[in-house]
Short mmCIF file of C-alpha atoms in Angstrom, two decimals:
data_model
loop_
_atom_site.label_atom_id
_atom_site.label_comp_id
_atom_site.label_asym_id
_atom_site.label_seq_id
_atom_site.Cartn_x
_atom_site.Cartn_y
_atom_site.Cartn_z
CA UNK A 1 -24.03 1.56 -6.33
CA UNK A 2 -24.04 3.56 -9.53
CA UNK A 3 -21.04 5.62 -10.52
CA UNK A 4 -21.54 9.38 -10.30
CA UNK A 5 -22.04 11.22 -13.56
CA UNK A 6 -19.06 13.53 -13.95
CA UNK A 7 -18.58 16.36 -16.34
CA UNK A 8 -15.64 16.07 -18.71
CA UNK A 9 -13.63 18.52 -16.59
CA UNK A 10 -14.39 16.68 -13.32
CA UNK A 11 -13.38 13.42 -15.00
CA UNK A 12 -10.04 14.90 -16.13
CA UNK A 13 -9.36 16.19 -12.60
CA UNK A 14 -10.17 12.78 -11.07
CA UNK A 15 -7.93 11.00 -13.58
CA UNK A 16 -5.06 13.37 -12.82
CA UNK A 17 -5.45 12.81 -9.05
CA UNK A 18 -5.40 9.05 -9.60
CA UNK A 19 -2.29 9.31 -11.77
CA UNK A 20 -0.48 11.32 -9.09
CA UNK A 21 -1.47 8.84 -6.36
CA UNK A 22 -0.20 5.88 -8.44
CA UNK A 23 3.10 7.66 -9.05
CA UNK A 24 3.53 8.41 -5.33
CA UNK A 25 2.81 4.79 -4.39
CA UNK A 26 5.31 3.56 -7.01
CA UNK A 27 7.91 5.98 -5.63
CA UNK A 28 7.30 4.70 -2.10
CA UNK A 29 7.69 1.07 -3.24
CA UNK A 30 10.95 2.03 -4.98
CA UNK A 31 12.24 3.64 -1.77
CA UNK A 32 11.48 0.43 0.12
CA UNK A 33 13.20 -1.67 -2.54
CA UNK A 34 16.31 0.54 -2.35
CA UNK A 35 16.37 0.42 1.46
CA UNK A 36 15.65 4.13 1.94
CA UNK A 37 12.48 3.31 3.92
CA UNK A 38 11.46 0.37 6.06
CA UNK A 39 8.12 -1.18 6.88
CA UNK A 40 8.46 0.35 10.36
CA UNK A 41 8.77 3.80 8.74
CA UNK A 42 5.60 3.14 6.75
CA UNK A 43 3.62 1.98 9.78
CA UNK A 44 4.83 4.95 11.85
CA UNK A 45 3.33 7.41 9.35
CA UNK A 46 -0.14 8.57 10.35
CA UNK A 47 -2.98 9.68 8.07
CA UNK A 48 -1.11 9.67 4.77
CA UNK A 49 -3.66 8.81 2.05
CA UNK A 50 -0.92 7.50 -0.25
CA UNK A 51 0.35 5.03 2.35
CA UNK A 52 -3.10 4.14 3.69
CA UNK A 53 -4.29 2.87 0.31
CA UNK A 54 -1.32 0.64 -0.54
CA UNK A 55 -2.01 -3.08 -0.33
CA UNK A 56 0.13 -4.77 2.30
CA UNK A 57 1.16 -7.52 -0.12
CA UNK A 58 2.58 -4.88 -2.50
CA UNK A 59 4.68 -3.41 0.30
CA UNK A 60 6.05 -6.81 1.24
CA UNK A 61 6.82 -7.63 -2.40
CA UNK A 62 8.85 -4.41 -2.53
CA UNK A 63 11.23 -5.73 0.13
CA UNK A 64 14.46 -7.30 -1.11
CA UNK A 65 14.16 -11.09 -1.07
CA UNK A 66 10.37 -11.16 -1.21
CA UNK A 67 8.37 -12.07 -4.28
CA UNK A 68 4.73 -12.86 -4.83
CA UNK A 69 4.88 -16.38 -3.39
CA UNK A 70 6.92 -15.53 -0.30
CA UNK A 71 4.76 -12.45 0.44
CA UNK A 72 1.54 -14.45 0.04
CA UNK A 73 2.87 -17.19 2.33
CA UNK A 74 3.81 -14.64 5.01
CA UNK A 75 0.37 -13.04 4.93
CA UNK A 76 -1.29 -16.45 5.10
CA UNK A 77 0.83 -17.44 8.12
CA UNK A 78 -0.15 -14.22 9.88
CA UNK A 79 -3.83 -14.53 8.94
CA UNK A 80 -3.89 -11.33 6.90
CA UNK A 81 -5.93 -11.14 3.71
CA UNK A 82 -4.03 -10.45 0.48
CA UNK A 83 -6.48 -7.65 -0.30
CA UNK A 84 -5.86 -5.84 3.01
CA UNK A 85 -4.59 -2.29 2.75
CA UNK A 86 -2.26 -0.60 5.25
CA UNK A 87 -5.05 1.49 6.77
CA UNK A 88 -7.14 -1.64 7.38
CA UNK A 89 -4.53 -3.45 9.47
CA UNK A 90 -5.22 -3.92 13.14
CA UNK A 91 -2.63 -3.17 15.81
CA UNK A 92 -1.89 -6.89 16.35
CA UNK A 93 -1.46 -7.44 12.61
CA UNK A 94 0.94 -4.49 12.38
CA UNK A 95 2.92 -5.79 15.35
CA UNK A 96 3.10 -9.30 13.85
CA UNK A 97 4.33 -7.92 10.52
CA UNK A 98 6.95 -5.74 12.19
CA UNK A 99 8.15 -8.70 14.26
CA UNK A 100 8.52 -10.92 11.17
CA UNK A 101 10.03 -8.28 8.90
CA UNK A 102 12.30 -6.67 11.44
#
């Protein structure tokens, strides 16, 4: 699929939207790291495009005590792909993650 041809102004607008989304996701990961939000809070939120597009492995890595290896091992044990995003999780996968992560 070919990329759409954007005018210079449309390109600047798209880049700004992407920058804002990255900043919001980084802020959310920081809130998780500081304990202000939990995985349960994240899963309880409905139809938030910022949350929906975060990779599950990045959320888990944001938790205290979890790094890349431990997060990857958890996802493997639960049968969840490392490329899965929050919106793409099934109800059983969400429940399994909540059970393991409290």
